[in-house]
Amino acid sequence: MILTTTPSIEGRKITSYFGVITGEAIMGANIMRDLFASITDVIGGRSGAYEEKLQEARQIALRELEERAARLGANAVVGIDLDYEVVGQSGSMLMVSASGTAVRVE
């Protein structure tokens, strides 16, 4: 399965379009990770805990996108867009959504 943010794949011809598909992941943040992230924010640097959670959510969303494309008979997804949102009453959850067009290429 080819996954790309570009609208086409160099050297390949799109022969079928299956439509727009999406994959989503919503991850909860726990209190210990929030505490360590706030300490990192105060003293500077990067929050490894949040970066790992972002990476995990992105991988899940892309895996769902790939699985949905395969069920449609596609062998590629073009024009992929990734969106990140904080959701929940207190903003305690992270949502990553991936969308793109499922296609068959030769």
mmCIF file of C-alpha atoms in Angstrom:
data_model
loop_
_atom_site.group_PDB
_atom_site.id
_atom_site.type_symbol
_atom_site.label_atom_id
_atom_site.label_comp_id
_atom_site.label_asym_id
_atom_site.label_seq_id
_atom_site.Cartn_x
_atom_site.Cartn_y
_atom_site.Cartn_z
ATOM 1 C CA MET A 1 0.000 0.000 0.000
ATOM 2 C CA ILE A 2 1.420 3.380 -1.011
ATOM 3 C CA LEU A 3 0.511 6.267 1.302
ATOM 4 C CA THR A 4 1.411 9.773 0.133
ATOM 5 C CA THR A 5 0.546 13.401 0.747
ATOM 6 C CA THR A 6 0.971 14.170 -2.953
ATOM 7 C CA PRO A 7 -1.995 14.098 -5.366
ATOM 8 C CA SER A 8 -0.284 11.578 -7.648
ATOM 9 C CA ILE A 9 2.500 9.001 -7.566
ATOM 10 C CA GLU A 10 5.418 9.618 -9.881
ATOM 11 C CA GLY A 11 5.771 6.859 -12.446
ATOM 12 C CA ARG A 12 2.368 5.377 -11.604
ATOM 13 C CA LYS A 13 -0.993 5.896 -13.299
ATOM 14 C CA ILE A 14 -4.179 6.124 -11.228
ATOM 15 C CA THR A 15 -6.675 3.737 -12.819
ATOM 16 C CA SER A 16 -9.515 3.817 -10.253
ATOM 17 C CA TYR A 17 -10.759 6.205 -7.600
ATOM 18 C CA PHE A 18 -12.618 4.823 -4.577
ATOM 19 C CA GLY A 19 -13.344 8.087 -2.815
ATOM 20 C CA VAL A 20 -12.280 9.948 0.286
ATOM 21 C CA ILE A 21 -11.462 7.814 3.304
ATOM 22 C CA THR A 22 -10.487 8.643 6.876
ATOM 23 C CA GLY A 23 -8.744 7.124 9.846
ATOM 24 C CA GLU A 24 -8.960 8.489 13.377
ATOM 25 C CA ALA A 25 -7.339 7.998 16.739
ATOM 26 C CA ILE A 26 -8.342 9.613 20.024
ATOM 27 C CA MET A 27 -5.855 9.276 22.840
ATOM 28 C CA GLY A 28 -6.442 10.226 26.451
ATOM 29 C CA ALA A 29 -3.724 12.019 28.385
ATOM 30 C CA ASN A 30 -3.069 10.825 31.914
ATOM 31 C CA ILE A 31 -2.267 12.980 34.936
ATOM 32 C CA MET A 32 1.364 11.805 35.355
ATOM 33 C CA ARG A 33 2.191 12.569 31.716
ATOM 34 C CA ASP A 34 0.531 15.977 32.101
ATOM 35 C CA LEU A 35 2.589 16.653 35.236
ATOM 36 C CA PHE A 36 5.890 15.773 33.559
ATOM 37 C CA ALA A 37 4.933 17.758 30.444
ATOM 38 C CA SER A 38 4.184 20.838 32.561
ATOM 39 C CA ILE A 39 7.568 20.518 34.285
ATOM 40 C CA THR A 40 9.235 20.295 30.869
ATOM 41 C CA ASP A 41 7.302 23.393 29.772
ATOM 42 C CA VAL A 42 8.587 25.328 32.800
ATOM 43 C CA ILE A 43 12.244 24.328 32.473
ATOM 44 C CA GLY A 44 12.272 24.176 28.690
ATOM 45 C CA GLY A 45 12.868 21.364 26.284
ATOM 46 C CA ARG A 46 10.682 18.862 24.560
ATOM 47 C CA SER A 47 7.955 16.724 26.092
ATOM 48 C CA GLY A 48 8.904 13.176 25.153
ATOM 49 C CA ALA A 49 5.715 11.761 26.674
ATOM 50 C CA TYR A 50 3.480 13.886 24.469
ATOM 51 C CA GLU A 51 5.647 13.324 21.409
ATOM 52 C CA GLU A 52 5.305 9.556 21.884
ATOM 53 C CA LYS A 53 1.527 9.880 22.248
ATOM 54 C CA LEU A 54 1.340 11.995 19.081
ATOM 55 C CA GLN A 55 3.405 9.462 17.171
ATOM 56 C CA GLU A 56 1.243 6.578 18.403
ATOM 57 C CA ALA A 57 -1.985 8.373 17.472
ATOM 58 C CA ARG A 58 -0.637 9.256 14.012
ATOM 59 C CA GLN A 59 0.386 5.621 13.390
ATOM 60 C CA ILE A 60 -3.060 4.371 14.433
ATOM 61 C CA ALA A 61 -4.855 6.883 12.188
ATOM 62 C CA LEU A 62 -2.667 5.988 9.186
ATOM 63 C CA ARG A 63 -3.097 2.256 9.832
ATOM 64 C CA GLU A 64 -6.898 2.703 9.876
ATOM 65 C CA LEU A 65 -6.665 4.698 6.630
ATOM 66 C CA GLU A 66 -4.639 1.908 5.028
ATOM 67 C CA GLU A 67 -7.041 -0.818 6.222
ATOM 68 C CA ARG A 68 -10.082 1.046 4.891
ATOM 69 C CA ALA A 69 -8.384 1.591 1.541
ATOM 70 C CA ALA A 70 -7.516 -2.113 1.266
ATOM 71 C CA ARG A 71 -11.137 -3.122 1.999
ATOM 72 C CA LEU A 72 -12.210 -0.976 -0.966
ATOM 73 C CA GLY A 73 -9.702 -2.663 -3.277
ATOM 74 C CA ALA A 74 -7.268 0.261 -3.383
ATOM 75 C CA ASN A 75 -3.518 -0.180 -3.416
ATOM 76 C CA ALA A 76 -2.663 3.450 -2.622
ATOM 77 C CA VAL A 77 -3.964 6.534 -0.820
ATOM 78 C CA VAL A 78 -3.077 9.931 -2.289
ATOM 79 C CA GLY A 79 -3.497 13.464 -0.992
ATOM 80 C CA ILE A 80 -3.227 12.443 2.655
ATOM 81 C CA ASP A 81 -3.853 15.218 5.168
ATOM 82 C CA LEU A 82 -3.200 14.860 8.906
ATOM 83 C CA ASP A 83 -5.121 16.974 11.414
ATOM 84 C CA TYR A 84 -4.531 17.270 15.159
ATOM 85 C CA GLU A 85 -7.139 18.497 17.646
ATOM 86 C CA VAL A 86 -7.489 18.632 21.413
ATOM 87 C CA VAL A 87 -10.940 17.403 22.436
ATOM 88 C CA GLY A 88 -12.908 16.695 25.588
ATOM 89 C CA GLN A 89 -14.392 18.966 28.220
ATOM 90 C CA SER A 90 -11.029 19.824 29.733
ATOM 91 C CA GLY A 91 -8.991 19.317 26.572
ATOM 92 C CA SER A 92 -7.667 16.074 28.020
ATOM 93 C CA MET A 93 -7.791 14.067 24.813
ATOM 94 C CA LEU A 94 -5.855 14.270 21.572
ATOM 95 C CA MET A 95 -7.502 13.428 18.258
ATOM 96 C CA VAL A 96 -5.510 12.717 15.122
ATOM 97 C CA SER A 97 -7.386 12.267 11.875
ATOM 98 C CA ALA A 98 -5.958 11.228 8.537
ATOM 99 C CA SER A 99 -7.877 11.630 5.300
ATOM 100 C CA GLY A 100 -7.032 10.943 1.689
ATOM 101 C CA THR A 101 -8.304 9.486 -1.563
ATOM 102 C CA ALA A 102 -8.205 5.722 -1.996
ATOM 103 C CA VAL A 103 -7.018 4.778 -5.482
ATOM 104 C CA ARG A 104 -5.743 1.873 -7.553
ATOM 105 C CA VAL A 105 -2.492 2.533 -9.378
ATOM 106 C CA GLU A 106 -0.569 0.595 -12.034
#
